[in-house]
Coordinates of C-alpha atoms in Angstrom, one line a residue:
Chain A
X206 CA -22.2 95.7 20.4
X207 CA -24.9 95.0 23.0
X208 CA -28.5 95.3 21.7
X209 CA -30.6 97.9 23.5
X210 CA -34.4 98.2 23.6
X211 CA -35.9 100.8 25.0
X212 CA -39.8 101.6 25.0
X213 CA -40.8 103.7 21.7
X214 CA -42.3 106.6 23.5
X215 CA -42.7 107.8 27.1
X216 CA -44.8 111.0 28.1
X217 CA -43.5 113.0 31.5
X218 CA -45.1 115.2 33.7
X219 CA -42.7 118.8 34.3
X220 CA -40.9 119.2 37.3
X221 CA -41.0 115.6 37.8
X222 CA -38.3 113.1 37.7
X223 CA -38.6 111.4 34.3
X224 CA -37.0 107.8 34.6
X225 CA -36.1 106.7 31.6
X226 CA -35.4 102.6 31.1
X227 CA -33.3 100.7 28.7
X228 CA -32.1 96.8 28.4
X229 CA -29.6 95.5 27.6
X230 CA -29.0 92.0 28.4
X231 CA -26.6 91.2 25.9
X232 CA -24.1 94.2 27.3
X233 CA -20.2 92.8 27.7
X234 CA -18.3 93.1 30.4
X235 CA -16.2 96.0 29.1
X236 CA -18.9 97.6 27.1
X237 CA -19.7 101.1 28.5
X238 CA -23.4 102.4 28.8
X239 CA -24.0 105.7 27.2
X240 CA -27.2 107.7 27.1
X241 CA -27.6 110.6 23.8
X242 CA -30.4 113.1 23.2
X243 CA -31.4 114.3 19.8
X244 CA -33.8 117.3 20.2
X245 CA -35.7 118.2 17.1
X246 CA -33.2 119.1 14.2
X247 CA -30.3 119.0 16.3
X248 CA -27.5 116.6 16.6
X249 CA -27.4 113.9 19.0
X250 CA -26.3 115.1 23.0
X251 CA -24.5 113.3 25.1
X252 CA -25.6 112.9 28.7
X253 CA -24.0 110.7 30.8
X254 CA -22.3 107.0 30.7
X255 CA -21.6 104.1 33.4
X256 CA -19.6 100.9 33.6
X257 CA -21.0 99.3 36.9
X258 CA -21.5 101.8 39.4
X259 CA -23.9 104.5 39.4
X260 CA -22.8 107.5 37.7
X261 CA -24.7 111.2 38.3
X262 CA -23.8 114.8 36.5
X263 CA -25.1 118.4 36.4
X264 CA -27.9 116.5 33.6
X265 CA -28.7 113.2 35.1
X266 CA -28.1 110.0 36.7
X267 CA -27.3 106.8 35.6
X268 CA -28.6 103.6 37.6
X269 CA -27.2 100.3 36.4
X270 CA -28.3 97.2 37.8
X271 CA -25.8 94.8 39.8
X272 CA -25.8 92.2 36.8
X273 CA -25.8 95.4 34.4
X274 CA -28.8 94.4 32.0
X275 CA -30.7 97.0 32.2
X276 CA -30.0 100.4 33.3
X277 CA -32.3 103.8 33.7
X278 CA -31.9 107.4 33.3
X279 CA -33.0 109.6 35.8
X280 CA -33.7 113.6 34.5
X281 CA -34.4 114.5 38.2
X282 CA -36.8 117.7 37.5
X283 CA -38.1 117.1 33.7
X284 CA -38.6 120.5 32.1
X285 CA -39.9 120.9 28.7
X286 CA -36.6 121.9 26.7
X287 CA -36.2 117.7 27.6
X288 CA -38.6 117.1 25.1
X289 CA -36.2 114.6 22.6
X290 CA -35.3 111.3 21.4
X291 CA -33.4 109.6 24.2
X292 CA -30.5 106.9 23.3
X293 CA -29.5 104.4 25.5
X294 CA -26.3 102.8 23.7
X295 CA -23.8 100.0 24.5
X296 CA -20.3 101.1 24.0
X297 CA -17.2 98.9 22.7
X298 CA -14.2 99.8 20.6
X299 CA -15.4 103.4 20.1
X300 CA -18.1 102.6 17.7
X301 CA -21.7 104.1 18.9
X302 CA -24.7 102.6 17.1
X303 CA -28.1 103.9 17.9
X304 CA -31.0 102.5 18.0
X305 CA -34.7 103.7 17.9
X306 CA -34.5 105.1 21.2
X307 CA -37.3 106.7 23.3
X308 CA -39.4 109.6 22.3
X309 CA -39.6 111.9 25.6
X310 CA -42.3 114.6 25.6
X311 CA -42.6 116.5 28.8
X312 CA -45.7 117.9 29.6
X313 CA -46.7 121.0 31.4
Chain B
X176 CA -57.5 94.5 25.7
X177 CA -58.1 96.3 22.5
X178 CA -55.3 98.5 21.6
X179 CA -54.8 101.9 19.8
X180 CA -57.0 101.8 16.7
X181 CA -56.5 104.1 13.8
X182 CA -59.0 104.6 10.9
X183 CA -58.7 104.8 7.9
X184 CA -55.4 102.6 7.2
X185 CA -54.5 104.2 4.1
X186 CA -55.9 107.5 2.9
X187 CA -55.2 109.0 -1.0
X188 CA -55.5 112.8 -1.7
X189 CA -54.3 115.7 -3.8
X190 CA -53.0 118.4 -3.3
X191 CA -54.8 121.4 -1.9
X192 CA -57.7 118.7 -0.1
X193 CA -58.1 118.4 3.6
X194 CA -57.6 114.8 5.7
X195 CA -59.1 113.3 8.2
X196 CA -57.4 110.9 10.3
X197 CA -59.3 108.9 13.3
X198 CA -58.1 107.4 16.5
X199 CA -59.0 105.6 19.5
X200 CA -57.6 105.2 22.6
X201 CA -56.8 102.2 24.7
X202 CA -59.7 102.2 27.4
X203 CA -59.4 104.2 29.9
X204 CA -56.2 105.9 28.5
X205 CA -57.3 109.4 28.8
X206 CA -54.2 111.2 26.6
X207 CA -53.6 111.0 23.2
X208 CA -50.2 112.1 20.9
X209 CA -50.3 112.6 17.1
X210 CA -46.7 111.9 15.3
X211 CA -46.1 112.2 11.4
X212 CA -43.3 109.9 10.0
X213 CA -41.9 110.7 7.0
X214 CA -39.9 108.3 4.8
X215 CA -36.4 107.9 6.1
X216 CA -37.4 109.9 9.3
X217 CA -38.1 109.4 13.0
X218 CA -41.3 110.3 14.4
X219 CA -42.2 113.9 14.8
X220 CA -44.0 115.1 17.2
X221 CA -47.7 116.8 15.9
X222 CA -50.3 117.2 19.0
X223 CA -51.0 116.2 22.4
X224 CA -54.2 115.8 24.1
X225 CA -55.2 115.0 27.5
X226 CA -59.4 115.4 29.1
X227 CA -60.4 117.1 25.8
X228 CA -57.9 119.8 25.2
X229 CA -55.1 120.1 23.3
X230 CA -52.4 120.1 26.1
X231 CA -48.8 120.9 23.7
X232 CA -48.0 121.1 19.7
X233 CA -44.7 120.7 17.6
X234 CA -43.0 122.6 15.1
X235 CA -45.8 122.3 12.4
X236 CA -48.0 124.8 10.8
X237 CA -51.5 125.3 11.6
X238 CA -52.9 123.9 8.9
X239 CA -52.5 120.7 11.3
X240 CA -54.9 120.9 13.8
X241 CA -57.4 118.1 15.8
X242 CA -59.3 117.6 18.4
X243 CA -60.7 115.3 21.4
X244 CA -63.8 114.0 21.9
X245 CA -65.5 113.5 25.4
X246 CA -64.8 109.3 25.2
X247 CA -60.8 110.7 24.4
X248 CA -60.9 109.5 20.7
X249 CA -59.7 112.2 18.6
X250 CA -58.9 113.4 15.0
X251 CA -56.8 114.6 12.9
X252 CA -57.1 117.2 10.6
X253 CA -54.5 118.7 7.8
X254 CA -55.7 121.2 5.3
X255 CA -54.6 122.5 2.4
X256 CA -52.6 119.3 2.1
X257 CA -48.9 119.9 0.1
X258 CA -47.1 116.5 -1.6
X259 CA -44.8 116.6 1.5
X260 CA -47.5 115.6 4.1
X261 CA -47.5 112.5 2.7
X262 CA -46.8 109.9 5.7
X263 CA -46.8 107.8 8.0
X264 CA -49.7 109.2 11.0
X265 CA -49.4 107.6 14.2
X266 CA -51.5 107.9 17.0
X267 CA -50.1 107.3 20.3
X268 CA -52.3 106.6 24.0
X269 CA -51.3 107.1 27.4
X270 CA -52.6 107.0 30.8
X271 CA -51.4 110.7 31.3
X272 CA -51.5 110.2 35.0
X273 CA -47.9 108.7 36.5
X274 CA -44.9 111.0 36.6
X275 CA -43.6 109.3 32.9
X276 CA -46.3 107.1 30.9
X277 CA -45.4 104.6 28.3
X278 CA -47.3 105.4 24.9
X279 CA -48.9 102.9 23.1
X280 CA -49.4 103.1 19.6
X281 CA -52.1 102.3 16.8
X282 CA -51.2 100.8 13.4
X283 CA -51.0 104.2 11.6
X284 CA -53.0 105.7 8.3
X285 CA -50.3 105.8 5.5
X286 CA -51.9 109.6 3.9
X287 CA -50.6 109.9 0.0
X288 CA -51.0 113.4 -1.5
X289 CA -50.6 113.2 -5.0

């Protein structure tokens, strides 16, 4: 499984678009990348996930770079319910493994 | 550069006392972010502080409260401490400026209530 590594906390202004990074430059060719949230005493959430091309749903986007080691997650208007732990994972053989991932606080 | 700094590094009380818990900023980083981390756990979000005022708070009780000073160091303070406040502290800067700011943290003060 591809090693991720992602900054240990990011603070994001509300109503902004929160860009979230992750690398990943051990990622295999047929690995997926998936993005989680785990809000406070909940369980983790998915969000969205890419192969190569950039991916976008009613949550986010997903931009993956051409050699696909490194990708960022784009919350397009950050509101405060985002507040979580963000989880950028590499994907293979259906096993997830996350990481530390990214505390997100959104601030008013 | 010098980075977060968090004073003191370890900090021993019993139960029922009240803490103290110091940081500084990185220069010119004008917010600062509190996190408790318990054994076993991920960091917890405590208090948020940006120009002086506390700007957001987590899910604790307000026996945890702080403050920021006008050169954006800031405190901690838990009363009435209980044997599960014993933790990990960290003390997080940021710029508090751009849309979404990297936080940089401080070494921590490990606080044992007996």
């Amino acid at each position: 499984d591809a090693k991720t590594t992602q900054p240990p906390s990011m603070d994001c202004a509300e109503g902004r678009a929160a860009n979230l990074p992750c690398n990943h430059s051990t990622i295999s060719g047929n690995e997926y990348v998936y993005w989680y949230r785990q809000i406070h005493s909940q369980g983790p959430q998915y969000i969205i996930h890419g192969l190569k091309n950039n991916e976008t749903n009613e949550m986010a986007s997903l931009i993956i770079t051409e050699d696909r080691k490194s990708s960022t997650l784009i919350l397009p208007h950050a509101t405060l319910r985002d507040t979580a732990v963000y989880y950028c994972i590499g994907l293979n053989d259906y096993k997830l493994s996350f990481g530390a991932g990214t505390t997100v606080t959104v601030r008013a | 550069e010098a980075g977060v700094t968090q004073s003191p590094t370890h900090l021993i009380k019993t139960r029922g006392q009240q803490a103290t818990l110091r940081c500084s900023p990185i220069s010119g980083h004008t917010s600062v972010y509190w996190y408790q981390q318990a054994l076993g756990l991920g960091l917890q979000f405590l208090l948020w502080y940006d120009e002086g005022e506390e700007r957001n708070r987590g899910n604790f009780p307000p026996r945890f409260s702080g403050r920021q000073f006008p050169n954006y160091s800031s405190e901690l303070n838990v009363n009435a401490l209980e044997l599960e406040d014993s933790a990990l502290y960290l003390c997080a800067s940021s710029l508090g400026q751009r849309t979404c700011n990297e936080q940089f943290f401080g070494p921590g003060t490990r606080l044992t209530v007996l």
